[in-house]
Each structure stands twice: as C-alpha cells, then as structure tokens.
C-alpha cells in the first residue's frame, strides 16, 4: 500500500499530474481551480484505473478547512454535513460522538467520502444502496472558482453525485444518517453452493449485510460474513408474522449447511485476521463492524488489482454459474472474490438502477494476465447486463460502457455546461466523455 501521492494506493498506476496542491482555505482552492488549465481532486487513491487522473494539478483536501465543523448534524433531519476529504472511518467515529451513524459502509474505512461517492462505491446488504445513495447534497467548486451546491430535488442532482470528478472539486457532502446503532458480526465457512443458488434470498437476507467469499474453484463457498444490526428483525430470515426473529443470521447459514468459522478470519487466505473487524457475534459501533477491515490496519493485501461487475439481481444465478464455469481460468490469479448485494438508486451514473448482485475480484498484481482473463469474464457477464465499477480495472470500451447508462447523454451535457473547456477531464473521464 503506497503512501506516495504520485501513485495510487495499490501502486499499479502512476499519475500524470505535473503538480500536487493542498489548499487550506476556500479562497486558496477557488483561486487554484479558476487559474488552472487542468485540475482534478484526488482522494484516498483507491481507484485501480485512471478515473481520477489529470495532466495538470492534483488537489488534495486533507488540509482543507472551510471554517465549518468537519462533521455537523442537523438535529431535526439527521442530515450530516461532512468535509469531503474525510475518510469514512473518521466520519463514522465523529458521527458516533453526535449520536448518529452512517447507514452503510464499504469493506474498508480508509477511503474518502468524495471519492467513494463519485465512483458509486458500496458495501453490501439487500436494502443497502451504494454510499452515494445516502447523499442529499453535494457542494462543488466549479471551473470558474465559484461554489455550487446541488441538493436532492434539483433537476441535475442525480447527475452531480456519482460524477467521476468531472464537474469540479467536491468540498462537502450532505448525507442522511441514522441514530447510532450497533452491529455484530459472525463468520461461517463451507456453505454448499447448492444452498446459495437454491435460496439466494435466504442467504443474502439473513443479516443486514452479507458477503460471501470464494475462489470459484472450490466445492463450497469458503466464507460468509454476516453483519447483523442490533434489534433489527426486518433483516432476520425466519421472522414470524409479528416480525420477531426466530433465528439468528448465523443459525440460518448453519441450517443451510455451513459451519462456524474456527476462529477470527481474514477475507484473503494467509493474511493476518488481526486486520479484520471484530467477529464472534460481539456487538460494537456500526462504523467498526460494517467494514471488513479495521481503520488502524492495512486493508486487504496492498499490492493487488481489483475488478468488480454489477449484475441485475434477476440474473444473479446466471452470473454465479457463469463465474463457476470460469473458475479454472480465474482462480490462479485471485487473492479472493466476493459476492455482495446492493439496493438500487436513481443516480445517473450509478450502476445500481435496480437491485444488484456485485461480483468483486481481488487479483494478484499480474496486470497482463488479469486483463487477458477479463475479456473472458466480460464476455460471460456483460450479456447478463453487468456494468463495471468505475474505479476498478475492466476492458470494455468507453463507448460500450457509456451505452450501459440510459442517462449518460444527460450527464455529458451537464459536464459540458459546468466545465465547457474540460478543465476537470483527464484519464478515463476524457475517454468516456469523448466516446
């Protein structure tokens, strides 16, 4: 995991930027953006492709202070105004101090709010949308150095949230939150494939957030992580007519043929489970359980590549069977693969316009071999309606990807209107807006 801001988090991509700036005040940021020919915000550098690249100046907001609290909650609505450069783990801890919690989180808390929102990054759960779905307002410094805020209800709001950094530098996000809640996490192993495919709803609906891990060549699903929200019977499979849970999430999976994990687990074989969030059914604050990894530890393995494809939920069984058929090709290149579910939203560039099955791949750092196998993988998944994650590695052409989003032309028009000279373009954003 690299700390060099000239390269991305995994070290597989060197950025094209000629300079890096860390404005500390709104005036500094405004003057920088207005005076630049090419400029783009850079978050926690967790994208594995060049979606955040620029040939001009990269702007980091880790020292930015607009004079407002970094985290402020409206007591009436529960909406939190958050500095965009905060990491999700930082935001979760600060919200807990105010009695609130993020509704969902990604698998690692080390990613920035703005970057995760801009790329439709997500966690898991049948009723949990991507992180951007909970955004109700976004503040952006636009090409002329001015500030514009889009809020839910505005005509262009659905295009301004998952925006790939193409509209400007996001300085704050406003997010819906819940009263603080606790989550307990259990891990089971060796769930039979027949159980997963025979009743996918039972597995993914067993807990508030469910993640299954596989290498696609095993006789069983190697691990299933179950994150149960305290007191939330609505996400307990086997509830009675009054909504009272008869079984715990762990019991549901054991009944389907899984076994209890022998001890704390890491999603990647051979990695230290001390980096994983607390397991064994011990309840704790949501921001310390919903991710897979602890904020104070290195997430995943570091030197890796990642891909992800988002498949309409109604084609889930077809997608899983297709991947099992590709097991021999993908398994030698994998550290791990994760199966998750995500609820739909109305954002123009979100790949979740309906309930979705997410197939995530953490690859060994063999770029040429991974890209070669991605052609076979996309040949199998794209005809099922799969879309790639904006921040991961994929091989579909920009023209083909643009065609996957019914509102892409509207987004391109919005980008042209707010940034007529392409100041915020670069890397993949240039490619897809030119497709």
Coordinates of C-alpha atoms in Angstrom, one line a residue:
X1 CA 0.0 0.0 0.0
X2 CA 1.8 3.1 -1.2
X3 CA 1.9 6.4 0.6
X4 CA 3.3 8.3 -2.4
X5 CA 0.6 10.6 -3.8
X6 CA 2.1 10.3 -7.2
X7 CA 0.9 6.7 -7.4
X8 CA -2.4 5.1 -6.5
X9 CA -3.0 3.1 -3.3
X10 CA -2.0 -0.3 -4.7
X11 CA 1.0 1.0 -6.7
X12 CA -0.2 -0.2 -10.0
X13 CA -0.8 3.3 -11.5
X14 CA 1.5 6.3 -11.7
X15 CA -0.5 9.5 -12.2
X16 CA 0.1 12.0 -15.0
X17 CA -0.2 15.1 -12.8
X18 CA 2.5 17.7 -13.1
X19 CA 1.8 19.1 -9.6
X20 CA 0.1 18.4 -6.3
X21 CA -1.6 21.1 -4.3
X22 CA -3.1 21.1 -0.8
X23 CA -5.2 24.3 -0.5
X24 CA -6.1 25.0 3.1
X25 CA -8.9 27.6 2.6
X26 CA -11.8 28.2 0.3
X27 CA -10.0 31.2 -1.2
X28 CA -6.9 29.2 -2.0
X29 CA -9.0 26.4 -3.6
X30 CA -11.1 28.9 -5.6
X31 CA -8.0 30.7 -7.0
X32 CA -6.3 27.4 -7.8
X33 CA -9.2 26.0 -9.7
X34 CA -10.0 29.2 -11.5
X35 CA -6.4 29.7 -12.6
X36 CA -5.7 26.1 -13.8
X37 CA -5.9 24.7 -17.3
X38 CA -6.3 21.2 -15.9
X39 CA -7.1 20.2 -12.3
X40 CA -8.7 17.3 -10.5
X41 CA -9.4 16.3 -7.0
X42 CA -7.6 13.3 -5.6
X43 CA -9.0 11.4 -2.7
X44 CA -7.6 8.3 -0.9
X45 CA -6.2 7.0 -4.2
X46 CA -8.1 3.7 -4.0
X47 CA -9.1 3.6 -7.7
X48 CA -7.3 1.0 -9.7
X49 CA -7.8 2.7 -13.0
X50 CA -7.1 6.3 -14.1
X51 CA -10.6 7.7 -13.5
X52 CA -9.0 10.3 -11.1
X53 CA -6.0 11.2 -13.3
X54 CA -5.1 14.6 -14.8
X55 CA -2.2 16.0 -16.7
X56 CA -2.5 19.2 -14.6
X57 CA -2.7 19.7 -10.8
X58 CA -4.0 17.1 -8.4
X59 CA -5.8 18.7 -5.5
X60 CA -5.7 17.1 -2.1
X61 CA -8.2 18.2 0.6
X62 CA -6.5 16.7 3.6
X63 CA -5.5 20.1 4.9
X64 CA -8.7 21.9 3.8
X65 CA -10.7 23.9 6.4
X66 CA -13.7 25.9 5.2
X67 CA -14.3 27.3 8.7
X68 CA -17.2 25.0 9.4
X69 CA -17.2 21.9 11.6
X70 CA -15.8 18.9 9.8
X71 CA -18.9 17.0 10.8
X72 CA -22.2 18.8 11.7
X73 CA -25.6 17.1 12.2
X74 CA -28.9 18.8 11.8
X75 CA -30.8 17.7 14.9
X76 CA -34.1 17.9 13.1
X77 CA -33.4 15.9 10.0
X78 CA -30.4 13.9 11.0
X79 CA -28.6 15.0 7.8
X80 CA -24.9 15.4 8.4
X81 CA -22.7 17.9 6.6
X82 CA -19.3 16.4 6.1
X83 CA -16.0 17.6 4.8
X84 CA -15.4 15.7 1.5
X85 CA -11.8 14.9 2.3
X86 CA -12.7 12.9 5.4
X87 CA -12.2 9.1 5.4
X88 CA -15.2 7.0 6.1
X89 CA -13.8 5.7 9.3
X90 CA -13.2 9.3 10.5
X91 CA -16.7 10.3 9.6
X92 CA -18.2 7.3 11.4
X93 CA -16.3 8.0 14.6
X94 CA -17.2 11.7 14.6
X95 CA -20.9 10.9 13.9
X96 CA -21.0 8.4 16.8
X97 CA -19.9 11.3 19.1
X98 CA -23.1 13.1 18.0
X99 CA -25.3 10.0 18.4
X100 CA -25.6 9.2 14.7
X101 CA -24.3 6.6 12.2
X102 CA -23.8 6.1 8.5
X103 CA -26.3 3.7 7.2
X104 CA -23.8 1.6 5.2
X105 CA -20.1 1.4 4.7
X106 CA -17.7 -0.1 2.2
X107 CA -15.4 -3.0 3.0
X108 CA -12.7 -0.7 4.2
X109 CA -13.0 2.6 6.1
X110 CA -9.8 4.0 4.6
X111 CA -11.5 5.7 1.6
X112 CA -12.5 9.3 1.2
X113 CA -16.1 10.4 1.3
X114 CA -15.9 12.3 -2.0
X115 CA -14.0 9.7 -3.9
X116 CA -16.3 6.8 -2.8
X117 CA -19.4 8.8 -3.6
X118 CA -18.1 9.9 -7.0
X119 CA -17.5 6.3 -8.1
X120 CA -20.6 4.7 -6.6
X121 CA -18.5 2.6 -4.2
X122 CA -20.6 0.4 -1.9
X123 CA -20.9 -2.1 0.9
X124 CA -23.4 -4.9 1.0
X125 CA -27.0 -5.6 2.0
X126 CA -30.3 -6.3 0.3
X127 CA -31.7 -3.0 1.4
X128 CA -28.4 -1.0 1.5
X129 CA -27.6 1.1 -1.5
X130 CA -24.2 2.4 -2.6
X131 CA -22.7 5.0 -0.4
X132 CA -23.8 7.8 -2.8
X133 CA -27.5 6.8 -2.3
X134 CA -27.5 8.5 1.1
X135 CA -26.1 11.8 -0.3
X136 CA -28.8 14.5 -0.2
X137 CA -26.5 17.4 -1.1
X138 CA -23.1 18.0 -2.7
X139 CA -21.0 21.2 -2.7
X140 CA -18.7 21.6 -5.7
X141 CA -16.1 24.2 -6.6
X142 CA -16.7 24.6 -10.4
X143 CA -14.5 25.6 -13.3
X144 CA -14.7 29.4 -12.6
X145 CA -13.7 29.0 -9.0
X146 CA -17.3 29.5 -7.8
X147 CA -19.2 27.2 -5.4
X148 CA -22.4 25.5 -6.3
X149 CA -24.5 23.2 -4.2
X150 CA -26.8 20.5 -5.7
X151 CA -29.5 19.1 -3.4
X152 CA -31.9 16.3 -3.8
X153 CA -34.9 17.7 -5.7
X154 CA -32.8 19.8 -8.0
X155 CA -33.1 18.7 -11.7
X156 CA -29.4 18.0 -12.0
X157 CA -28.9 16.4 -8.6
X158 CA -28.9 12.8 -9.9
X159 CA -26.1 13.7 -12.3
X160 CA -24.0 15.6 -9.8
X161 CA -23.4 12.9 -7.2
X162 CA -21.8 9.9 -9.0
X163 CA -19.9 12.3 -11.3
X164 CA -16.3 10.9 -11.5
X165 CA -14.9 14.3 -10.6
X166 CA -15.9 15.6 -13.9
X167 CA -18.0 18.6 -12.6
X168 CA -15.5 20.1 -10.2
X169 CA -13.8 19.7 -6.8
X170 CA -16.3 18.4 -4.2
X171 CA -15.7 20.1 -0.9
X172 CA -18.7 18.9 1.2
X173 CA -21.3 16.2 1.1
X174 CA -24.6 16.1 3.0
X175 CA -25.7 12.6 3.9
X176 CA -28.7 11.1 5.5
X177 CA -27.8 9.3 8.7
X178 CA -29.5 7.0 11.3
X179 CA -29.5 7.2 15.1
X180 CA -26.3 5.4 16.3
X181 CA -26.7 1.6 16.1
X182 CA -24.6 -1.4 16.9
X183 CA -23.7 -4.3 14.6
X184 CA -22.5 -7.8 15.5
X185 CA -20.5 -9.9 13.0
X186 CA -20.4 -13.7 12.6
X187 CA -18.4 -15.7 10.0
X188 CA -19.3 -19.2 8.8
X189 CA -17.4 -21.4 6.4
X190 CA -18.0 -24.0 3.7
X191 CA -21.6 -23.1 2.7
X192 CA -22.6 -25.5 -0.1
X193 CA -23.1 -23.9 -3.5
X194 CA -26.4 -25.7 -3.8
X195 CA -27.6 -23.7 -0.7
X196 CA -26.5 -20.4 -2.1
X197 CA -28.0 -21.0 -5.5
X198 CA -31.1 -22.8 -4.2
X199 CA -32.1 -19.9 -2.0
X200 CA -30.0 -16.9 -2.6
X201 CA -32.6 -14.7 -0.9
X202 CA -32.3 -16.7 2.3
X203 CA -28.5 -16.2 2.3
X204 CA -28.3 -12.5 1.4
X205 CA -31.4 -11.7 3.6
X206 CA -30.1 -13.4 6.7
X207 CA -28.4 -10.3 8.0
X208 CA -28.2 -6.5 7.5
X209 CA -25.1 -7.0 5.4
X210 CA -23.9 -10.3 3.9
X211 CA -20.7 -11.0 2.0
X212 CA -19.7 -14.4 0.6
X213 CA -16.1 -15.2 -0.4
X214 CA -14.9 -17.7 -3.0
X215 CA -12.1 -18.5 -5.4
X216 CA -14.6 -20.0 -7.8
X217 CA -12.9 -23.4 -7.9
X218 CA -13.9 -24.8 -4.5
X219 CA -16.7 -27.3 -3.7
X220 CA -18.2 -24.8 -1.2
X221 CA -18.4 -21.1 -0.6
X222 CA -15.3 -20.7 1.6
X223 CA -16.6 -17.9 3.9
X224 CA -19.8 -15.9 4.5
X225 CA -19.6 -12.8 6.7
X226 CA -22.9 -11.8 8.4
X227 CA -23.3 -8.3 9.9
X228 CA -26.4 -8.1 12.0
X229 CA -27.9 -4.8 13.0
X230 CA -28.9 -4.9 16.7
X231 CA -32.6 -5.0 17.2
X232 CA -33.4 -5.1 13.5
X233 CA -35.8 -8.0 13.0
X234 CA -36.5 -6.8 9.4
X235 CA -33.3 -8.3 8.2
X236 CA -33.6 -11.6 10.1
X237 CA -34.6 -14.5 7.9
X238 CA -37.3 -16.7 9.5
X239 CA -39.1 -13.9 11.3
X240 CA -42.7 -14.7 12.4
X241 CA -45.8 -12.7 11.4
X242 CA -45.1 -10.1 14.1
X243 CA -41.6 -9.6 12.7
X244 CA -39.9 -11.3 15.7
X245 CA -36.8 -13.2 14.7
X246 CA -36.8 -16.9 15.3
X247 CA -33.3 -17.5 14.1
X248 CA -30.0 -15.5 14.2
X249 CA -28.2 -14.9 10.9
X250 CA -25.6 -17.4 11.9
X251 CA -28.3 -20.1 12.6
X252 CA -29.8 -19.5 9.2
X253 CA -26.5 -20.3 7.5
X254 CA -25.7 -23.3 9.7
X255 CA -29.2 -24.6 8.9
X256 CA -28.2 -24.4 5.2
X257 CA -25.1 -26.5 5.7
X258 CA -22.4 -24.1 6.7
X259 CA -20.1 -24.5 9.7
X260 CA -18.9 -22.0 12.3
X261 CA -15.5 -20.4 11.5
X262 CA -12.8 -22.0 13.6
X263 CA -11.7 -18.5 14.8
X264 CA -11.2 -14.9 13.5
X265 CA -10.9 -14.8 9.7
X266 CA -9.4 -12.6 7.1
X267 CA -11.1 -12.5 3.6
X268 CA -7.8 -13.3 2.0
X269 CA -6.2 -16.6 2.8
X270 CA -2.8 -16.2 4.6
X271 CA -3.4 -12.6 5.8
X272 CA -3.4 -11.8 9.5
X273 CA -7.0 -11.8 10.8
X274 CA -6.0 -9.1 13.3
X275 CA -6.6 -6.6 10.5
X276 CA -10.3 -7.8 10.3
X277 CA -13.1 -6.2 12.1
X278 CA -14.3 -8.0 15.3
X279 CA -16.1 -11.2 14.8
X280 CA -17.7 -13.8 17.0
X281 CA -21.1 -12.1 17.5
X282 CA -19.6 -9.3 19.6
X283 CA -21.7 -6.1 19.1
X284 CA -20.0 -2.8 18.5
X285 CA -20.5 0.6 16.8
X286 CA -21.7 0.3 13.2
X287 CA -18.6 2.0 11.7
X288 CA -16.4 -0.6 13.5
X289 CA -18.3 -3.6 12.2
X290 CA -19.8 -2.8 8.7
X291 CA -16.3 -2.6 7.1
X292 CA -14.3 -5.8 6.8
X293 CA -11.1 -4.1 7.9
X294 CA -10.1 -2.1 10.9
X295 CA -9.2 1.6 10.3
X296 CA -5.8 1.2 12.1
X297 CA -4.7 -1.7 10.0
X298 CA -3.7 -2.2 6.4
X299 CA -6.7 -3.2 4.4
X300 CA -6.7 -6.2 2.0
X301 CA -3.2 -7.1 0.9
X302 CA -2.0 -3.9 -0.6
X303 CA -0.1 -4.9 -3.7
X304 CA -3.1 -6.1 -5.7
X305 CA -5.5 -5.3 -8.5
X306 CA -9.3 -5.1 -8.3
X307 CA -12.2 -5.5 -10.7
X308 CA -15.9 -5.6 -10.0
X309 CA -19.1 -6.2 -12.0
X310 CA -22.6 -5.3 -11.0
X311 CA -25.3 -7.6 -12.3
X312 CA -29.1 -7.1 -12.2
X313 CA -30.4 -9.2 -9.3
X314 CA -32.7 -11.2 -11.5
X315 CA -29.7 -12.6 -13.4
X316 CA -27.8 -13.4 -10.2
X317 CA -27.9 -17.2 -10.6
X318 CA -26.8 -17.0 -14.2
X319 CA -23.9 -14.8 -13.3
X320 CA -22.7 -17.1 -10.5
X321 CA -23.0 -20.1 -12.7
X322 CA -21.0 -18.3 -15.4
X323 CA -18.2 -17.5 -12.9
X324 CA -18.1 -21.0 -11.6
X325 CA -17.5 -22.1 -15.2
X326 CA -14.6 -19.7 -15.4
X327 CA -13.1 -21.0 -12.2
X328 CA -10.1 -22.7 -13.7
X329 CA -9.1 -19.5 -15.6
X330 CA -9.6 -17.0 -12.7
X331 CA -8.5 -19.0 -9.6
X332 CA -4.7 -18.9 -10.2
X333 CA -4.9 -15.1 -10.4
X334 CA -7.1 -14.4 -7.4
X335 CA -6.4 -13.5 -3.8
X336 CA -10.2 -13.6 -3.2
X337 CA -13.6 -12.9 -4.8
X338 CA -16.6 -11.5 -3.0
X339 CA -20.3 -11.8 -3.7
X340 CA -22.5 -9.0 -2.3
X341 CA -25.9 -7.4 -2.9
X342 CA -26.7 -3.7 -3.3
X343 CA -30.1 -1.9 -3.5
X344 CA -31.0 0.3 -6.4
X345 CA -31.0 4.2 -6.7
X346 CA -31.8 6.9 -9.2
X347 CA -28.4 8.4 -9.8
X348 CA -27.5 8.8 -13.5
X349 CA -24.0 7.2 -13.4
X350 CA -24.7 4.7 -10.6
X351 CA -24.7 1.1 -11.9
X352 CA -27.4 0.3 -9.3
X353 CA -30.6 1.3 -11.1
X354 CA -32.2 -1.8 -9.6
X355 CA -31.4 -4.4 -7.0
X356 CA -28.0 -5.8 -7.9
X357 CA -25.5 -8.7 -7.4
X358 CA -22.0 -7.4 -7.1
X359 CA -19.1 -9.7 -8.1
X360 CA -15.8 -8.4 -6.8
X361 CA -12.3 -9.7 -7.7
X362 CA -9.1 -9.0 -5.8
X363 CA -6.4 -10.0 -8.2
X364 CA -2.7 -10.8 -7.7
X365 CA -0.6 -8.0 -9.2
X366 CA -0.2 -9.6 -12.7
X367 CA -1.7 -6.9 -14.9
X368 CA -1.3 -8.5 -18.3
X369 CA -2.7 -11.9 -17.2
X370 CA -5.6 -10.2 -15.4
X371 CA -6.5 -8.1 -18.4
X372 CA -6.4 -11.2 -20.6
X373 CA -8.9 -13.1 -18.3
X374 CA -11.1 -10.1 -18.0
X375 CA -12.0 -10.4 -21.7
X376 CA -13.4 -13.9 -21.0
X377 CA -15.1 -12.7 -17.8
X378 CA -16.8 -9.8 -19.6
X379 CA -17.9 -12.0 -22.5
X380 CA -19.8 -14.0 -19.8
X381 CA -21.1 -11.2 -17.6
X382 CA -21.8 -8.2 -19.9
X383 CA -24.6 -10.0 -21.9
X384 CA -26.3 -10.5 -18.5
X385 CA -26.5 -6.7 -18.0
X386 CA -23.3 -6.4 -15.9
X387 CA -21.7 -3.0 -15.6
X388 CA -18.1 -2.4 -14.3
X389 CA -17.3 -0.5 -11.2
X390 CA -15.9 3.0 -12.2
X391 CA -12.8 2.7 -10.0
X392 CA -11.7 -0.8 -10.9
X393 CA -10.0 -2.4 -13.8
X394 CA -12.1 -3.5 -16.8
X395 CA -11.6 -3.9 -20.6
X396 CA -14.9 -2.8 -22.1
X397 CA -14.6 0.2 -24.4
X398 CA -15.6 3.6 -23.2
X399 CA -18.3 3.7 -25.9
X400 CA -19.8 0.4 -24.7
X401 CA -19.7 1.5 -21.1
X402 CA -21.4 4.8 -21.8
X403 CA -24.2 2.9 -23.6
X404 CA -24.9 0.9 -20.4
X405 CA -26.2 4.1 -18.7
X406 CA -29.6 5.4 -20.1
X407 CA -28.8 8.9 -18.7
X408 CA -25.2 9.2 -19.9
X409 CA -26.0 11.8 -22.6
X410 CA -27.6 13.9 -19.9
X411 CA -24.5 13.6 -17.7
X412 CA -22.3 14.5 -20.6
X413 CA -24.4 17.6 -21.3
X414 CA -24.2 18.6 -17.6
X415 CA -20.4 18.2 -17.7
X416 CA -20.2 20.3 -20.8
X417 CA -22.3 23.0 -19.2
X418 CA -20.4 23.2 -16.0
X419 CA -16.9 22.7 -17.5
X420 CA -17.0 23.8 -21.1
X421 CA -13.3 23.8 -21.5
X422 CA -12.7 20.3 -20.0
X423 CA -10.7 21.6 -17.0
X424 CA -11.7 18.6 -14.9
X425 CA -11.1 16.0 -17.6
X426 CA -8.2 13.5 -17.7
X427 CA -7.6 9.8 -17.9
X428 CA -10.7 7.7 -18.3
X429 CA -13.0 10.7 -17.8
X430 CA -11.7 12.2 -21.0
X431 CA -12.1 8.9 -22.8
X432 CA -15.7 8.2 -21.8
X433 CA -16.9 11.8 -22.4
X434 CA -15.3 11.6 -25.9
X435 CA -16.9 8.3 -26.7

